[in-house]
XYZ file of C-alpha atoms in Angstrom:
429
model
C 108.441 89.676 81.638
C 106.185 91.826 78.737
C 107.577 94.747 79.154
C 110.864 94.876 76.863
C 113.118 96.727 77.322
C 112.943 98.077 80.975
C 113.229 102.030 81.656
C 117.262 101.531 82.534
C 117.679 99.423 79.033
C 116.224 102.844 77.348
C 118.747 105.753 75.894
C 117.425 108.145 78.453
C 117.957 105.680 81.222
C 121.809 104.711 79.989
C 122.379 108.671 79.707
C 120.968 108.947 83.558
C 122.610 105.934 84.679
C 126.038 107.158 83.609
C 126.282 109.965 86.461
C 126.209 107.497 88.976
C 129.754 105.494 90.096
C 129.723 102.144 88.930
C 128.925 98.985 90.816
C 126.702 99.461 94.063
C 125.295 103.399 93.139
C 125.030 102.033 89.589
C 123.111 98.937 90.067
C 120.839 100.639 93.010
C 120.305 103.912 90.548
C 118.981 101.137 87.881
C 116.775 99.050 90.459
C 114.984 102.246 91.215
C 114.415 102.889 87.578
C 112.930 99.649 87.002
C 110.911 99.620 89.941
C 108.898 102.779 88.584
C 105.214 102.710 87.470
C 105.449 103.766 83.905
C 102.487 105.081 82.100
C 101.718 107.090 78.822
C 99.313 109.684 78.359
C 96.662 106.887 76.396
C 96.895 104.758 79.720
C 96.067 107.729 81.795
C 93.484 109.109 80.139
C 91.526 105.480 80.082
C 92.023 105.123 83.883
C 90.218 108.655 83.883
C 87.656 107.700 81.838
C 87.159 104.304 83.236
C 87.071 105.948 86.949
C 84.337 108.541 85.904
C 81.957 106.136 84.406
C 82.480 103.836 87.784
C 80.962 107.229 89.555
C 78.438 107.342 87.210
C 77.314 103.863 87.722
C 77.273 103.529 90.943
C 73.199 104.422 92.122
C 73.972 105.602 95.855
C 75.774 108.410 94.011
C 72.481 109.872 92.561
C 69.877 109.829 95.444
C 67.841 111.921 93.215
C 66.826 111.220 89.449
C 67.867 114.512 88.128
C 71.014 114.795 90.255
C 74.727 115.187 88.254
C 77.971 114.573 88.976
C 80.081 117.804 88.692
C 83.470 117.694 87.095
C 86.576 119.835 87.567
C 90.201 119.356 86.442
C 92.556 119.528 89.583
C 94.353 122.338 89.115
C 95.724 125.779 90.866
C 93.817 128.542 91.603
C 95.789 131.828 92.036
C 92.735 134.076 93.616
C 92.637 131.290 96.452
C 89.134 130.525 95.650
C 86.921 128.808 93.359
C 83.792 130.567 94.054
C 83.084 133.895 94.419
C 80.289 134.981 97.160
C 78.047 138.355 97.741
C 75.652 139.107 100.593
C 72.115 138.893 99.688
C 68.766 139.485 101.700
C 67.150 136.289 102.558
C 63.125 135.871 103.075
C 63.108 138.466 106.366
C 65.524 140.422 105.124
C 68.370 138.961 106.574
C 71.453 139.401 104.561
C 73.514 135.893 104.284
C 76.878 135.280 102.414
C 75.543 133.456 98.848
C 77.685 131.961 96.343
C 76.922 133.106 92.892
C 79.781 133.138 90.407
C 81.580 132.308 88.402
C 79.164 130.823 85.768
C 81.306 128.191 84.863
C 84.749 127.309 86.317
C 87.927 127.579 83.863
C 88.848 124.283 83.462
C 92.586 124.787 82.619
C 95.107 127.993 83.744
C 98.898 129.081 82.589
C 101.838 127.868 84.631
C 102.871 131.228 86.824
C 104.897 133.099 84.478
C 104.318 131.636 81.344
C 101.828 130.576 78.682
C 102.183 126.558 79.308
C 99.335 124.745 80.955
C 99.663 121.602 83.207
C 98.623 118.105 82.961
C 94.956 119.924 83.833
C 94.678 120.092 80.308
C 94.638 116.670 79.352
C 92.091 115.908 82.309
C 90.181 118.895 80.791
C 89.674 117.067 77.425
C 88.906 113.758 78.983
C 86.139 115.644 80.577
C 85.046 116.951 77.994
C 85.194 113.626 75.953
C 82.841 111.892 78.889
C 80.488 114.849 78.926
C 79.664 114.137 75.150
C 78.314 110.842 75.918
C 76.904 111.516 79.341
C 75.166 115.001 79.339
C 72.811 114.016 81.779
C 75.017 112.484 84.057
C 77.711 114.622 84.349
C 78.310 118.646 83.808
C 81.307 120.220 83.164
C 83.041 122.731 86.091
C 79.711 124.233 87.044
C 79.505 127.475 88.962
C 77.506 127.722 91.805
C 73.981 128.627 90.087
C 74.395 125.647 87.817
C 74.598 123.090 90.781
C 71.542 124.581 92.317
C 69.541 124.463 88.647
C 70.887 120.798 87.567
C 70.981 119.427 90.712
C 74.402 118.663 90.870
C 75.121 116.092 94.115
C 78.561 114.828 93.513
C 81.968 117.449 93.014
C 84.242 115.286 91.530
C 87.921 116.397 90.853
C 89.798 114.434 88.109
C 93.405 114.311 88.295
C 96.312 112.266 86.895
C 98.267 111.347 90.177
C 97.789 112.378 93.903
C 101.440 112.433 95.001
C 101.917 113.784 98.455
C 98.094 115.405 98.633
C 98.833 118.611 98.766
C 97.559 119.895 95.747
C 94.082 117.887 96.357
C 93.478 118.955 99.688
C 93.890 122.738 98.784
C 91.637 122.523 95.971
C 88.781 120.987 98.493
C 89.543 123.937 101.108
C 88.746 125.922 98.543
C 85.618 124.678 97.763
C 85.043 124.031 101.672
C 85.581 128.363 101.207
C 82.424 128.313 99.849
C 79.651 129.354 102.566
C 77.270 127.904 100.165
C 79.218 124.565 99.463
C 79.670 124.212 103.158
C 76.390 124.265 103.700
C 75.018 122.048 101.119
C 78.041 119.505 102.371
C 76.324 119.523 106.041
C 73.004 119.089 104.912
C 74.277 116.110 102.822
C 73.398 117.667 99.675
C 76.423 117.406 97.967
C 79.682 114.525 98.584
C 82.775 114.770 97.242
C 84.928 112.394 95.171
C 88.572 112.145 93.567
C 89.162 110.361 90.199
C 93.322 109.833 89.575
C 94.488 107.718 87.150
C 97.124 106.910 90.366
C 98.472 107.996 93.487
C 101.129 107.040 96.170
C 99.027 105.335 99.168
C 99.976 107.673 101.779
C 98.838 110.204 99.550
C 95.430 108.523 98.808
C 94.841 108.408 102.659
C 95.715 111.873 103.094
C 93.270 113.146 100.546
C 90.755 110.917 102.683
C 91.378 111.879 105.959
C 90.346 115.687 104.605
C 87.097 117.203 106.483
C 84.506 116.340 103.563
C 85.646 112.740 103.614
C 86.240 112.227 99.621
C 85.971 109.262 97.808
C 89.268 108.101 95.946
C 89.573 106.220 93.095
C 92.812 105.392 91.749
C 93.742 103.037 88.853
C 97.079 102.495 89.785
C 98.457 102.608 93.479
C 102.105 104.269 92.737
C 104.836 102.923 95.422
C 107.131 104.635 97.291
C 110.890 104.154 98.146
C 110.178 103.504 101.811
C 107.726 100.781 100.709
C 110.253 98.061 99.346
C 112.748 95.590 101.330
C 114.919 97.635 103.964
C 118.598 96.737 102.337
C 117.072 98.569 99.071
C 115.494 101.223 101.141
C 119.088 101.761 102.435
C 121.020 101.966 99.579
C 118.119 103.839 97.615
C 118.522 106.524 100.374
C 122.221 106.606 100.180
C 122.426 107.076 96.581
C 119.382 109.952 97.221
C 121.532 111.567 99.757
C 124.655 111.422 97.477
C 123.715 112.007 94.082
C 121.319 114.906 92.626
C 121.502 118.628 92.425
C 123.346 120.201 95.071
C 122.073 122.267 98.113
C 119.011 120.229 98.883
C 117.610 119.396 102.131
C 117.541 115.791 102.687
C 113.530 116.459 101.968
C 113.851 118.040 99.101
C 115.886 115.159 98.158
C 113.182 112.359 98.599
C 110.768 114.845 96.374
C 107.866 117.057 97.294
C 107.043 116.679 100.544
C 109.302 113.536 101.164
C 106.854 111.702 98.964
C 109.542 109.914 97.398
C 107.142 108.553 94.808
C 108.340 105.787 91.860
C 106.466 107.103 88.596
C 106.828 108.931 85.289
C 104.683 109.871 82.757
C 105.680 109.999 78.601
C 104.646 113.879 79.199
C 106.620 114.612 82.513
C 107.933 113.691 85.671
C 106.229 114.736 88.949
C 108.358 116.522 91.784
C 107.142 113.570 94.029
C 109.608 111.516 92.513
C 113.101 111.290 93.973
C 114.970 114.865 93.131
C 117.862 112.912 91.698
C 115.318 111.619 89.271
C 113.519 114.865 88.248
C 115.816 117.373 89.415
C 118.857 119.441 87.446
C 121.334 121.799 88.295
C 124.885 121.859 89.326
C 126.021 119.249 86.434
C 123.018 117.097 87.191
C 120.845 115.813 84.481
C 116.998 114.928 85.348
C 116.327 111.440 83.570
C 114.800 113.116 81.211
C 112.937 117.127 81.050
C 109.275 117.308 79.572
C 108.051 115.052 77.510
C 109.938 111.509 77.263
C 111.974 111.698 73.975
C 110.937 109.004 71.115
C 113.534 106.983 71.359
C 112.640 105.961 74.659
C 108.555 106.176 74.245
C 108.590 102.109 73.747
C 109.463 101.183 77.669
C 105.845 103.030 78.302
C 103.684 100.746 76.107
C 100.554 100.152 77.586
C 100.277 96.487 78.964
C 96.606 94.459 78.699
C 95.281 93.284 82.054
C 96.694 89.759 80.929
C 100.099 91.355 80.846
C 100.178 92.964 83.432
C 98.926 89.939 85.517
C 101.867 87.979 84.090
C 104.268 90.583 84.723
C 102.733 90.382 88.308
C 103.212 87.075 88.921
C 106.622 86.946 87.768
C 107.914 89.705 89.695
C 106.050 88.047 92.793
C 107.943 84.550 91.975
C 104.655 82.520 92.184
C 104.388 78.708 90.531
C 101.256 79.858 88.577
C 99.618 77.824 85.905
C 99.063 80.969 82.617
C 97.491 78.291 81.374
C 94.455 78.055 83.482
C 93.705 82.313 82.128
C 94.477 85.468 83.418
C 91.112 85.921 85.201
C 92.096 82.848 87.599
C 95.796 83.136 87.524
C 95.214 86.827 89.024
C 92.326 85.802 91.274
C 95.464 82.996 92.690
C 98.021 85.468 92.599
C 95.581 88.482 94.632
C 95.084 85.638 96.970
C 98.529 84.980 97.810
C 99.086 88.637 98.722
C 96.441 88.868 101.626
C 98.339 89.317 104.645
C 95.560 87.763 107.807
C 92.300 88.830 105.721
C 91.097 90.882 102.964
C 89.752 94.368 104.373
C 88.192 97.162 102.682
C 90.745 99.219 100.967
C 93.520 96.911 100.892
C 93.303 96.713 96.924
C 95.455 99.676 97.050
C 98.367 97.903 99.386
C 97.942 94.939 96.728
C 98.004 96.972 93.686
C 101.079 98.620 95.085
C 103.152 95.555 95.803
C 101.884 93.612 92.615
C 102.058 96.427 89.876
C 98.310 95.218 89.000
C 95.701 97.973 88.702
C 93.071 98.470 91.623
C 89.929 97.170 89.840
C 91.678 93.935 88.960
C 92.915 93.408 92.514
C 88.774 94.194 93.358
C 87.438 91.976 90.467
C 89.888 88.899 91.755
C 88.557 89.180 95.463
C 84.679 89.246 94.036
C 85.516 85.998 91.805
C 87.221 84.192 95.300
C 84.160 85.546 97.150
C 82.014 83.826 94.736
C 83.567 80.782 94.489
C 83.958 80.653 98.614
C 87.810 81.241 98.587
C 87.125 84.052 100.881
C 84.753 84.300 103.726
C 82.624 86.726 104.330
C 84.834 88.150 107.415
C 87.719 88.275 105.022
C 89.820 84.998 105.706
C 90.695 82.504 103.508
C 88.482 79.683 103.757
C 89.875 76.091 103.546
C 89.450 76.007 100.140
C 91.241 79.432 99.552
C 94.135 77.897 101.673
C 94.519 75.046 99.139
C 94.351 76.959 96.158
C 97.447 78.977 97.035
C 99.188 76.005 98.723
C 102.408 75.336 96.878
C 101.993 78.988 95.427
C 104.949 80.910 96.858
C 108.300 80.756 96.690
C 110.789 82.112 98.622
C 111.572 86.080 97.653
C 114.977 86.957 96.273
C 116.735 89.975 96.666
C 118.028 92.122 93.938
C 121.376 91.385 92.832
C 123.020 94.444 94.026
C 126.974 94.472 93.967
C 128.697 95.956 97.024
C 131.047 98.671 96.115
C 134.899 97.801 96.063
C 135.559 101.504 97.856
C 131.952 101.738 99.944
C 130.875 104.843 101.377
C 130.226 105.091 104.794
C 128.567 108.867 105.385
C 128.484 110.555 108.935
C 124.751 111.041 108.917
C 122.391 109.198 107.055
C 118.425 110.270 107.808
C 116.107 107.097 108.630
C 114.817 105.179 105.701
C 111.109 106.199 105.500
C 108.633 103.488 106.307
C 105.538 102.195 104.596
C 102.387 104.818 104.731
C 100.175 101.615 106.210
C 102.566 101.747 109.361
C 102.823 105.161 110.352
C 100.063 108.083 110.231
C 100.761 111.620 109.403
C 100.456 113.613 112.457
C 99.278 116.675 110.753
C 97.814 117.437 107.161
C 100.333 119.057 104.629
C 100.262 122.973 104.530
């Protein structure tokens, strides 16, 4: 594996693990840390830039020659609206509600009760960098009048992480509140898109179910606790129930909206992670607060595509000869992960399972189709089956020792299942 050391081997990881009893609990917590997706701030920014460039180069996003893409950093709006409205008289004297302000939306806002800004600060910087070299394609945080004047046809919200999908859906709801935006969308004059560095599959699917049908582009798919092997899920659920700050409900212990996302950034831990990871109180200490300490930052060192592919192959336990080149090795890995047949959108599931980026998966599938290894309907051809024959080896369960004095809770919530097998009955409020 190219990532050395693992998060559990860093100073912050070791300090956090000392809070668990030796034996099965300590081993389960170690496995949880090492299952987390680790992203440094430059890797997040690079993923956001790549997603925005991809939006620019897709011709179907720009139906008119002079159309532009309006970029907005995802953030909270205390006023409960993005645009302001006023009643104006139409051509026949009838009053209609029309969005008129502001000229530009403020890209960042301090957190409540402090002067600190959140992840929208770095995201706003990425937007500013992109616009410097692409002023004819993008415009930054345009108000309704600029949308009309410059011909914005795609409203794109940029963020670093989609956990439960609640924050993005709230911002989409605020755009929907604008009578002008509703009219533009209903007439087909504008569409919506989300560019994020990473997200959980459940959160991405939740956003895609919003009434405006946004397109979502995410570089990394973050696993949740419930996406792993059942025995490991049960052990993680057990330590999440028994450890952490006291007084939290069962859902709170899984992170915001029960996300249980396994992700960490060098600049902070999202509240979508399990409470035992990000929570503090009652003598319990979070993995870290604020930015990762310098003595542990080396675990977040960005990987190249080749290193990421090598890690994914080793993690999957496949016998792939890496001397054939990382591109072909990645293609064979992706083919081995197809369940039944390839379907549009399956890149998120494979990205989550392997640790590859979504773009790596898409490129690998394109290569496989060009070599006639994947049929038009998504099934592996005979050549595709032959290409991966002998690659699969039995998956080895992580070695987690049994506690000498096991804990038997009277009641334990059911383990979460993968979002691909369970559809939410309603959107988060």
